[in-house]
């Protein structure tokens, strides 16, 4: 049974394509791209963008160990609803993904999931920062990167060794960069707002100092460094300078850091308590500029589901993090509507870039490629309703917010894993 | 006077100048109740007031308790150490259970900033912030302003110095906001480690030393230094702190006759304030405590009418 995606705006940055056309999909692959194609089934994509399947390279699926917050199954359904055809999941599970058996468990559970799951393995055992994890074993099973995400690797020598060892397996190292001592007890950005609210702050220096260290180590070892969730303008500057002198560094930024600043915390909404914290408006503007000029290579949600019991508590006690898979694309589309990002740039940062960084198949719509495709309606307005999230958790600060633009259909290997109700009128079977 | 629109008193930051003055004016009329032989008026008869104090307190809790009782309210005191919070019951459940017993007003003190905001979202009854971490202690600022106004007849145009651990002080934050709203100029001073980043955005003058801060001022507010801060490397020793930031008689040479010296209490005699200064002619520390009851009576009275 062949499928035609008809008349959409095909945006394929890798192949320099941004024009109207048809996609023919057969047996899970893109067979032809052209005009006036025909097939057994048709999806009318008029007015929609047809893009390579979006990839979220930083999500927390919480399984094994924290299934009350999210499971691989629910997290992948959330990803599909958000327009993602693949995700990379972080190893801070329980037990930590620091050896083959946990990697194997994740991959096994992922086999029946809606989207493709690429596990990230820990750099150190238990992510405790004391000794190397069984990186080779995990590499053999298919981890795509290494990270102690949730924690930094404080010991410089160990981070260096982790980078060198990862290098032998061709794996990038994703750094969650923070100086834990400078962060101690902090719950939001250190600045005028934390002073007004009486909350302990985390200064930008806590992130910048560690990013600079990691950049120097990447330079020393030649390892591929990827900086997770950049939050400070000084960090953007440092990455820009490092790239200019040829350091193998890439970086990502979250939709919430691109959309919010610390001023939003005035009501003590714990859904805004994130690590790294939301910083000033100047930082936010620098992040947007950095994403537009490519200093920040990719958008990654850092989807961090937490149970109500962990969020509906005093601000100091609340867990850090917000969910993001089901709002990520829509928040980025707001930047396109505001003229801060072009459609081609948006697609590039959310599909080919993560594919390139993690050396994944995907990020492209060329003939012969696996048919991971996302259909986006850039003008569809909707109101964020966490009660209707596929995620098991609802810790989002965007509840009730009206957004314009969302994914309306997500195809993984040619099969629709998500279809917005608006798609009903667009599907036709030719008998 | 149009009152009743606010359900909760979460901080000075939400109050307008007019609202602050309304509370102070109301407090004036309640002050003499405490001087009568029978210290009672029926204003809040039948109203249930719960003091939920999850952080230690002498003054504030006793003050709110007396304020409630002098208004004829039914007052209950709950403290962390004798409640099911020790069994791990959450704050939200604690508050909901209290509200389920039809409490009208919940007065809450907690070590975490934002607690009063959190409770105001989950409760229908009135929430009064008696101190949430380092954020605000609105009734303290109100009684401090009342005490100044009592002596000086006005707040506009006065210069007030607040000295000590500003970074961790809810009293400092609430007072800075209240004093600025009523037209006073505010100077702050303390060791560099205790001046919070961006405090200038609250429209205060940051002074480098105690002497610079108190030179020619009308009012000095001293803040308590907590011993724990020494362990956090915020100051090296009590000896050094009191030498550079302790208010002594010698430092007050040349002070104007009608200078007011204040302290929210409890005082560390000999550390941030010398005993003879605390007990001396400029000190109105005990007047603050007396006025606290009147101001809290006014607060309870005004916020009891604002039920949803």
XYZ file of C-alpha atoms in Angstrom:
739
model
C 0.000 0.000 0.000
C 1.599 3.239 -1.090
C 0.972 6.590 0.528
C 1.119 10.011 -1.108
C 1.573 13.123 0.951
C 0.160 15.591 -1.515
C 0.667 19.275 -2.116
C 2.489 20.232 1.026
C 5.377 22.646 1.455
C 8.333 20.248 1.543
C 11.078 21.760 3.700
C 14.246 19.637 3.543
C 17.242 21.762 4.614
C 19.877 19.078 3.959
C 18.887 18.842 0.310
C 18.176 22.541 -0.042
C 14.522 21.971 -0.785
C 11.733 24.354 0.211
C 8.884 24.088 -2.263
C 5.525 22.550 -2.865
C 5.453 18.923 -3.879
C 4.331 15.346 -3.289
C 6.005 12.573 -1.332
C 5.477 8.913 -2.276
C 6.020 6.479 0.553
C 6.169 2.726 0.128
C 7.219 -0.041 2.499
C 8.337 2.490 5.085
C 10.631 4.457 2.789
C 10.403 7.606 0.732
C 10.334 6.307 -2.794
C 9.848 9.495 -4.800
C 9.569 13.226 -4.383
C 7.898 15.094 -7.203
C 4.695 16.576 -8.511
C 1.323 15.005 -9.353
C 2.288 11.644 -7.899
C -0.348 9.004 -7.221
C -0.734 6.135 -4.767
C -3.209 3.931 -2.878
C -3.785 6.346 -0.028
C -3.465 10.105 0.008
C -2.967 12.648 2.699
C -3.918 16.125 1.518
C -1.078 18.263 2.842
C -2.197 21.557 1.320
C -1.224 24.400 3.664
C 0.972 22.080 5.729
C 4.723 21.863 6.019
C 6.156 18.442 5.196
C 9.464 18.047 7.014
C 11.911 15.298 7.987
C 10.787 13.687 11.236
C 11.691 15.891 14.190
C 14.218 14.520 16.660
C 14.345 15.497 20.335
C 17.829 14.681 21.518
C 17.265 15.359 25.220
C 14.318 13.735 26.964
C 13.829 11.909 30.233
C 11.686 8.805 29.772
C 12.106 7.829 33.430
C 12.022 4.086 32.792
C 13.396 2.046 34.512
C 12.715 3.193 38.066
C 10.420 6.204 37.874
C 7.491 4.811 35.954
C 5.082 6.873 38.043
C 6.366 9.973 36.263
C 6.628 8.525 32.738
C 7.292 5.311 30.894
C 9.041 4.669 27.593
C 5.605 3.938 26.129
C 3.881 7.095 27.409
C 6.879 9.304 26.709
C 7.029 8.100 23.121
C 3.311 8.717 22.648
C 3.918 12.235 23.916
C 6.811 12.568 21.475
C 4.640 11.420 18.577
C 1.948 13.944 19.529
C 4.629 16.603 19.552
C 5.714 15.728 16.016
C 8.847 13.786 16.932
C 9.790 10.572 15.166
C 12.790 9.884 17.385
C 14.086 10.795 20.824
C 17.347 10.344 22.701
C 16.690 9.415 26.317
C 18.920 10.347 29.220
C 20.425 7.752 31.575
C 19.387 9.149 34.968
C 16.972 6.290 35.476
C 16.997 3.896 38.421
C 19.189 1.999 37.950
C 21.242 4.479 35.939
C 21.894 3.408 32.365
C 25.612 2.838 32.900
C 25.914 -0.732 31.595
C 24.643 -3.082 28.902
C 21.807 -4.640 30.832
C 20.001 -1.346 31.433
C 20.666 -0.224 27.853
C 19.231 -3.547 26.708
C 16.132 -3.117 28.880
C 15.472 0.327 27.444
C 15.908 -0.883 23.869
C 13.634 -3.857 24.502
C 10.862 -1.707 25.941
C 11.350 0.749 23.089
C 10.658 -1.862 20.432
C 6.907 -1.454 20.847
C 7.027 2.304 21.350
C 5.506 4.802 18.954
C 8.785 6.454 17.989
C 12.423 5.411 17.748
C 14.351 5.587 21.021
C 18.082 6.198 21.092
C 19.505 5.712 24.592
C 22.236 7.931 25.978
C 24.580 6.103 28.361
C 26.198 7.485 31.484
C 29.804 8.656 31.418
C 30.541 7.476 34.937
C 29.261 4.591 37.017
C 25.913 5.533 38.515
C 26.619 9.045 37.221
C 28.397 9.499 40.529
C 31.460 11.016 38.949
C 33.946 8.528 40.372
C 34.791 5.902 37.769
C 34.034 5.239 34.102
C 30.835 3.430 33.129
C 30.966 0.371 30.852
C 30.964 2.569 27.821
C 32.133 -0.007 25.274
C 29.400 -2.465 26.185
C 26.784 0.253 25.885
C 28.269 1.449 22.612
C 27.938 -2.060 21.175
C 24.267 -2.132 22.070
C 23.666 1.207 20.442
C 23.868 4.170 22.829
C 24.285 7.285 20.738
C 26.079 9.524 23.217
C 27.272 9.653 26.808
C 26.116 11.950 29.563
C 25.829 12.133 33.331
C 22.908 14.504 32.725
C 21.300 15.737 35.870
C 24.762 16.127 37.277
C 28.066 17.524 36.061
C 31.270 15.490 36.053
C 32.981 17.613 38.651
C 36.355 15.931 38.505
C 38.233 17.417 35.542
C 40.525 14.452 35.144
C 37.602 12.048 35.014
C 35.775 14.205 32.444
C 38.947 14.195 30.371
C 39.242 10.402 30.574
C 35.571 10.020 29.761
C 36.054 12.120 26.644
C 39.142 10.190 25.573
C 37.474 6.830 26.148
C 34.278 7.924 24.394
C 36.418 8.993 21.468
C 37.500 5.411 20.842
C 33.873 4.495 20.271
C 33.033 7.596 18.284
C 30.537 8.816 20.834
C 29.878 12.469 21.644
C 29.881 13.525 25.282
C 26.903 15.604 26.366
C 27.804 17.938 29.186
C 25.364 19.073 31.849
C 27.594 21.941 32.877
C 27.264 23.375 36.344
C 29.589 24.094 39.236
C 27.709 22.381 42.054
C 29.252 24.527 44.763
C 28.283 27.774 43.075
C 24.803 26.351 42.631
C 24.405 25.188 46.201
C 20.817 25.519 47.350
C 19.920 27.688 44.367
C 16.444 27.348 42.895
C 16.345 30.077 40.242
C 18.616 32.530 38.409
C 20.631 34.731 40.738
C 19.644 38.299 40.011
C 17.150 41.051 40.724
C 14.190 38.673 40.754
C 15.706 36.100 43.121
C 16.600 38.983 45.411
C 13.036 40.271 45.322
C 11.502 36.856 45.861
C 13.884 35.851 48.647
C 14.958 32.690 46.807
C 18.510 31.444 46.596
C 19.999 32.021 43.188
C 22.213 30.153 40.719
C 24.603 32.591 39.027
C 25.387 32.303 35.296
C 28.998 31.798 36.319
C 28.061 28.339 37.599
C 27.272 27.262 34.025
C 29.866 29.306 32.177
C 32.802 28.182 34.259
C 32.063 24.507 33.612
C 31.328 25.032 29.907
C 34.684 26.742 29.543
C 36.400 23.850 31.281
C 34.654 21.335 29.034
C 35.561 23.319 25.922
C 39.214 23.258 26.964
C 39.012 19.503 27.582
C 37.400 18.988 24.173
C 40.251 20.943 22.671
C 42.746 18.824 24.595
C 41.236 15.447 23.752
C 39.647 16.096 20.355
C 36.447 14.535 21.640
C 33.059 15.666 20.372
C 31.537 17.809 23.102
C 27.860 18.733 23.119
C 26.691 21.310 25.609
C 23.243 20.545 26.982
C 20.512 23.112 27.725
C 22.459 26.378 27.334
C 20.910 29.097 29.476
C 23.317 32.042 29.710
C 24.435 34.577 27.114
C 28.034 34.195 28.238
C 27.829 30.491 27.427
C 26.635 31.297 23.892
C 29.612 33.616 23.513
C 32.071 30.989 24.697
C 30.679 28.385 22.331
C 30.826 30.854 19.461
C 34.498 31.588 20.178
C 35.320 27.897 20.561
C 33.685 27.016 17.262
C 35.583 29.850 15.587
C 38.861 28.274 16.585
C 37.783 24.820 15.473
C 36.902 23.105 18.745
C 34.580 20.123 18.099
C 31.689 21.496 20.164
C 27.954 21.557 19.514
C 25.125 22.860 21.692
C 21.405 22.709 22.308
C 18.806 25.015 23.824
C 15.352 24.298 25.236
C 12.079 25.851 24.051
C 11.405 27.159 27.541
C 14.712 29.021 27.719
C 13.846 30.558 24.361
C 10.390 31.606 25.547
C 10.653 32.630 29.188
C 12.809 34.673 31.535
C 13.160 34.788 35.315
C 10.484 37.480 35.587
C 7.904 34.725 35.068
C 8.732 33.316 38.512
C 7.045 36.136 40.403
C 4.121 33.934 41.417
C 6.371 31.086 42.629
C 4.978 28.657 40.006
C 7.008 25.517 40.599
C 6.532 24.484 36.957
C 9.045 27.232 36.202
C 11.625 25.725 38.529
C 14.158 24.260 36.123
C 17.836 23.485 36.049
C 19.528 25.401 34.482
C 17.201 28.187 35.524
C 15.369 30.679 33.353
C 17.613 33.720 33.237
C 17.238 37.348 32.191
C 15.579 38.741 29.092
C 19.053 39.605 27.737
C 20.059 35.976 28.134
C 16.892 34.871 26.341
C 17.552 37.225 23.440
C 21.127 35.955 23.174
C 19.826 32.367 23.064
C 17.430 33.223 20.237
C 20.209 34.982 18.302
C 22.523 32.032 18.961
C 19.965 29.586 17.634
C 19.368 31.707 14.537
C 23.072 32.049 13.694
C 23.755 28.379 14.375
C 26.018 28.816 17.422
C 23.351 26.748 19.173
C 22.916 23.827 16.820
C 19.766 22.159 18.026
C 16.554 22.544 19.959
C 16.053 19.890 22.631
C 13.207 19.922 25.129
C 14.836 18.386 28.240
C 11.391 16.851 28.771
C 11.416 16.261 32.542
C 8.172 14.723 33.778
C 7.403 14.934 37.513
C 4.438 13.811 39.543
C 2.038 16.351 41.071
C 3.237 15.388 44.549
C 6.724 16.550 43.627
C 5.594 19.880 42.238
C 2.661 20.978 44.407
C 4.879 21.739 47.354
C 6.893 24.674 48.696
C 9.116 26.134 45.983
C 12.347 25.113 47.702
C 11.135 21.506 47.905
C 9.836 21.159 44.372
C 11.614 18.959 41.856
C 13.398 20.693 38.968
C 12.037 20.377 35.452
C 9.061 20.672 33.150
C 7.580 18.438 30.462
C 8.228 19.649 26.933
C 7.576 17.095 24.164
C 4.019 18.249 23.510
C 4.754 21.988 23.457
C 8.280 22.124 22.019
C 7.479 22.594 18.328
C 4.647 25.039 18.976
C 6.861 27.246 21.137
C 9.502 27.320 18.413
C 6.842 28.193 15.834
C 6.075 31.330 17.873
C 9.653 32.438 17.090
C 8.996 31.842 13.393
C 5.785 33.898 13.603
C 7.772 36.674 15.298
C 10.314 36.613 12.463
C 13.203 35.508 14.738
C 13.714 32.202 12.919
C 12.907 31.117 9.354
C 10.946 27.919 8.713
C 14.057 26.354 7.179
C 16.109 27.228 10.271
C 13.457 25.797 12.573
C 13.375 22.512 10.690
C 17.161 22.371 10.513
C 17.566 22.828 14.281
C 14.941 20.229 15.115
C 15.789 17.457 12.658
C 19.011 17.419 10.619
C 21.046 19.013 13.428
C 20.247 16.423 16.134
C 20.689 13.682 13.506
C 24.113 15.043 12.625
C 25.230 15.453 16.237
C 24.182 11.936 17.242
C 25.073 10.398 13.861
C 21.537 9.128 13.353
C 19.742 8.146 10.214
C 17.150 10.774 9.632
C 16.910 14.530 9.286
C 16.391 14.251 5.558
C 13.623 13.572 3.018
C 15.700 12.221 0.165
C 14.520 9.362 -2.002
C 15.433 6.075 -0.355
C 15.396 7.495 3.167
C 13.320 5.937 5.935
C 9.905 7.613 5.875
C 10.092 9.484 9.181
C 8.027 12.522 8.291
C 6.304 15.258 10.293
C 3.390 17.306 8.976
C 3.071 20.728 10.567
C 0.192 23.175 10.378
C 1.938 26.476 11.120
C -1.291 28.401 11.551
C -3.440 26.061 13.627
C -4.237 27.777 16.935
C -4.897 25.709 20.019
C -4.894 26.073 23.794
C -2.382 24.036 25.788
C -4.302 21.593 27.970
C -2.139 19.360 30.148
C -5.138 17.161 30.938
C -4.967 15.987 27.340
C -1.244 15.332 27.276
C -0.124 11.818 26.403
C 2.637 12.229 28.944
C 1.827 10.760 32.364
C 2.887 14.068 33.884
C 1.472 17.541 33.499
C 4.154 19.817 34.923
C 4.004 22.553 32.321
C 3.939 26.320 32.912
C 2.121 26.792 29.598
C -1.239 25.471 30.770
C -3.994 27.530 29.177
C -1.613 29.345 26.840
C -2.847 29.852 23.284
C -0.249 28.846 20.712
C -0.249 29.036 16.929
C 1.151 26.095 15.017
C 1.560 22.432 15.809
C 2.374 19.023 14.406
C -0.757 17.465 12.928
C 0.579 14.151 11.707
C 3.673 12.151 12.612
C 4.847 9.245 10.456
C 7.430 6.750 11.659
C 8.678 4.388 8.963
C 5.717 5.413 6.853
C 3.107 4.668 9.527
C 1.108 7.422 11.231
C 1.830 7.277 14.955
C -0.015 10.492 15.648
C -2.865 12.190 13.844
C -4.525 15.368 15.058
C -8.342 15.388 14.695
C -8.005 18.074 11.995
C -6.441 15.437 9.753
C -9.737 13.566 9.416
C -10.824 15.448 6.365
C -7.470 15.120 4.661
C -7.120 11.346 4.404
C -8.387 9.576 1.324
C -8.193 6.030 0.058
C -8.164 5.493 -3.666
C -9.844 2.182 -4.438
C -12.752 53.126 52.785
C -13.180 50.381 50.213
C -11.672 47.245 51.724
C -12.617 43.610 51.353
C -11.305 43.086 47.877
C -8.203 41.251 49.011
C -8.454 37.756 50.336
C -4.845 37.397 51.421
C -1.965 39.412 52.804
C 1.002 37.859 51.055
C 3.394 40.768 51.036
C 3.897 44.504 50.988
C 4.633 44.187 47.269
C 0.899 43.780 46.574
C -0.226 46.732 48.693
C -0.676 50.289 47.510
C 0.319 53.283 49.589
C -3.340 53.898 50.397
C -3.860 50.335 51.587
C -0.810 50.524 53.839
C -2.040 53.781 55.340
C -5.501 52.278 55.831
C -4.004 49.453 57.877
C -1.928 51.888 59.947
C -4.937 54.122 60.573
C -7.017 51.144 61.641
C -4.207 50.040 63.967
C -4.296 53.397 65.694
C -7.850 52.882 66.764
C -7.059 49.386 68.037
C -4.018 50.467 70.024
C -5.928 51.704 73.014
C -7.850 48.428 73.380
C -4.643 46.972 74.802
C -4.463 49.749 77.383
C -7.902 49.133 78.834
C -8.585 47.001 81.863
C -10.715 44.655 79.764
C -8.599 44.152 76.648
C -11.370 42.923 74.393
C -13.646 44.066 71.610
C -16.174 41.794 69.913
C -15.124 42.646 66.356
C -14.091 39.107 65.403
C -16.391 37.129 67.633
C -17.043 33.669 66.184
C -14.219 33.953 63.679
C -11.709 31.071 63.674
C -8.069 32.091 63.338
C -5.337 29.464 62.981
C -1.663 30.222 63.534
C 0.335 27.732 61.481
C 3.913 28.384 62.554
C 6.340 25.994 60.931
C 9.349 28.035 61.983
C 10.098 29.143 65.559
C 8.665 32.460 66.753
C 8.097 34.293 70.008
C 6.959 37.736 69.087
C 4.984 37.204 65.920
C 3.049 34.223 67.099
C 2.216 35.617 70.524
C 1.363 38.923 68.894
C -1.061 37.318 66.417
C -2.540 35.172 69.159
C -3.182 38.153 71.414
C -4.458 40.198 68.490
C -6.983 37.495 67.668
C -8.044 37.012 71.256
C -8.417 40.738 71.932
C -10.761 40.827 68.962
C -12.714 37.912 70.510
C -11.762 35.444 67.797
C -11.170 31.736 68.479
C -7.435 31.280 68.069
C -5.626 27.965 67.524
C -1.848 27.554 67.432
C -0.145 24.828 65.429
C 3.612 24.380 65.382
C 5.664 21.966 63.303
C 7.161 20.086 66.216
C 3.823 19.013 67.645
C 1.947 18.368 64.414
C 1.710 15.542 61.890
C 4.210 17.340 59.772
C 6.672 15.297 61.795
C 4.979 12.238 60.314
C 5.655 13.566 56.826
C 2.270 15.130 56.116
C 2.574 17.632 53.281
C 1.986 21.333 53.693
C -0.908 21.223 51.267
C -2.642 18.456 53.205
C -2.012 20.229 56.494
C -3.601 23.414 55.167
C -6.548 21.612 53.563
C -7.288 19.733 56.756
C -7.314 22.989 58.712
C -9.600 24.592 56.171
C -11.889 21.549 56.325
C -12.517 22.535 59.937
C -13.782 25.873 58.653
C -10.909 28.102 59.683
C -11.562 31.650 58.486
C -8.050 32.992 58.603
C -4.791 31.047 58.322
C -1.677 32.835 59.511
C 1.380 31.043 58.222
C 5.088 31.263 58.916
C 7.406 28.970 57.012
C 11.075 28.621 56.184
C 10.419 28.507 52.422
C 9.823 31.643 50.350
C 6.605 31.549 48.384
C 4.752 29.396 50.917
C 2.026 31.988 51.481
C 1.538 32.302 47.706
C 1.271 28.542 47.408
C -1.320 28.308 50.186
C -3.340 31.225 48.847
C -3.729 29.269 45.597
C -4.932 26.073 47.264
C -7.103 27.565 50.033
C -10.354 29.492 50.016
C -9.863 31.044 53.436
C -7.745 34.152 54.013
C -4.010 33.616 54.179
C -1.801 36.000 56.113
C 1.929 35.740 55.598
C 3.735 35.824 58.953
C 7.099 35.318 57.282
C 7.979 33.109 54.319
C 11.677 32.336 54.216
C 13.672 35.362 53.060
C 10.811 36.792 51.026
C 8.445 38.962 53.106
C 7.131 39.597 56.620
C 4.478 42.187 55.863
C 3.050 42.686 59.348
C 6.540 43.374 60.680
C 7.020 46.160 58.142
C 3.573 47.501 58.969
C 4.306 47.646 62.680
C 7.715 49.173 61.992
C 6.131 51.917 59.912
C 3.464 52.413 62.553
C 6.166 52.864 65.190
C 8.059 55.399 63.082
C 4.894 57.282 62.213
C 3.886 57.383 65.861
C 7.101 59.258 66.744
C 7.697 61.259 63.598
C 4.113 61.848 62.435
C 5.127 60.971 58.883
C 7.258 58.652 56.719
C 7.740 60.885 53.663
C 11.190 62.379 53.401
C 12.764 60.391 56.229
C 16.007 58.524 55.696
C 16.113 55.027 57.122
C 19.177 52.772 57.362
C 18.742 48.994 57.469
C 21.865 47.179 58.602
C 22.831 43.523 58.649
C 22.154 40.314 56.757
C 19.985 41.893 54.083
C 20.293 38.905 51.756
C 18.486 36.544 54.118
C 16.123 39.060 55.673
C 12.392 39.103 54.965
C 12.120 42.006 57.389
C 14.524 44.011 55.210
C 12.635 43.243 52.009
C 9.223 44.105 53.412
C 10.516 47.277 55.040
C 12.325 48.432 51.899
C 9.104 48.053 49.931
C 6.919 49.735 52.548
C 9.280 52.615 53.242
C 9.703 53.335 49.533
C 5.969 53.223 48.944
C 5.462 55.788 51.683
C 8.198 58.107 50.467
C 11.178 57.402 52.708
C 14.749 57.063 51.456
C 16.407 53.764 52.309
C 20.082 52.966 52.830
C 21.356 49.461 53.419
C 24.653 48.204 54.762
C 26.210 44.889 55.644
C 29.195 42.709 54.775
C 29.575 42.233 50.984
C 28.489 38.631 51.333
C 25.135 39.707 52.711
C 24.142 42.310 50.140
C 21.945 40.500 47.618
C 22.645 40.912 43.884
C 20.559 43.534 42.144
C 19.222 45.048 45.372
C 19.622 48.484 43.813
C 16.608 47.583 41.665
C 14.565 47.892 44.859
C 15.554 51.556 44.912
C 17.908 51.610 47.872
C 21.326 53.146 48.409
C 23.962 50.520 49.156
C 26.483 51.790 51.703
C 29.936 50.411 52.207
C 30.040 50.630 55.957
C 27.894 51.027 59.036
C 29.180 54.537 59.614
C 28.356 55.609 56.056
C 24.879 54.150 56.360
C 23.913 55.776 59.659
C 25.438 59.197 59.032
C 22.634 61.726 59.526
C 19.762 59.240 59.348
C 16.399 59.528 61.082
C 15.935 55.825 61.778
C 18.319 52.863 62.115
C 16.943 49.332 61.798
C 19.381 46.644 62.959
C 18.935 43.071 61.783
C 19.844 39.929 63.663
C 22.886 37.989 62.502
C 22.407 34.226 62.431
C 25.289 32.057 63.640
C 24.644 29.563 60.771
C 25.785 32.167 58.298
C 29.310 31.814 59.721
C 29.347 28.178 58.658
C 28.337 29.277 55.170
C 31.393 31.542 54.972
C 29.289 34.663 55.019
C 31.318 36.168 57.838
C 34.467 34.917 59.572
C 33.594 35.402 63.236
C 31.143 37.059 65.571
C 33.987 39.206 66.839
C 34.642 40.610 63.397
C 30.970 41.067 62.629
C 30.257 43.043 65.762
C 33.426 45.101 65.337
C 32.468 46.297 61.867
C 28.680 46.119 61.865
C 27.666 46.194 65.500
C 25.849 49.302 66.697
C 27.549 50.719 69.776
C 27.320 53.967 71.751
C 30.553 55.248 70.203
C 29.154 54.936 66.681
C 26.156 57.034 67.710
C 28.199 60.066 68.748
C 26.824 63.009 66.822
C 23.504 61.335 66.162
C 20.448 63.571 66.161
C 18.434 63.719 69.355
C 15.290 62.251 67.849
C 17.050 59.326 66.191
C 15.054 56.099 66.364
C 16.782 52.728 66.782
C 14.746 49.662 65.883
C 15.176 45.898 65.739
C 12.618 43.258 64.786
C 13.907 40.876 67.450
C 15.186 38.641 68.764
C 18.298 40.694 69.503
C 21.772 39.237 69.936
C 22.986 41.472 72.717
C 26.555 42.503 72.046
C 26.642 41.238 68.475
C 24.637 43.445 66.132
C 23.543 45.767 68.900
C 25.234 46.711 72.170
C 23.130 46.171 75.296
C 23.250 49.833 76.291
C 22.059 50.850 72.836
C 19.232 48.303 72.840
C 18.136 49.604 76.223
C 19.141 53.234 75.567
C 17.242 56.464 74.914
C 16.940 56.132 71.112
C 15.621 52.588 71.190
C 11.961 51.949 70.419
C 12.401 48.182 70.228
C 9.803 47.411 72.859
C 7.353 49.931 71.395
C 7.601 47.924 68.185
C 6.398 44.874 70.069
C 3.500 46.739 71.655
C 2.500 48.187 68.327
C 2.734 44.755 66.785
C -0.398 43.647 68.563
C -2.363 46.693 67.393
C -1.173 46.321 63.800
C -2.028 42.620 63.785
C -5.465 43.388 65.221
C -5.959 45.796 62.337
C -4.755 43.182 59.840
C -7.040 40.465 61.165
C -9.953 42.852 61.272
C -9.493 44.067 57.718
C -8.777 40.658 56.155
C -11.576 38.853 57.969
C -14.133 40.624 55.825
C -12.682 39.329 52.575
C -13.989 35.810 52.375
C -14.671 34.164 49.041
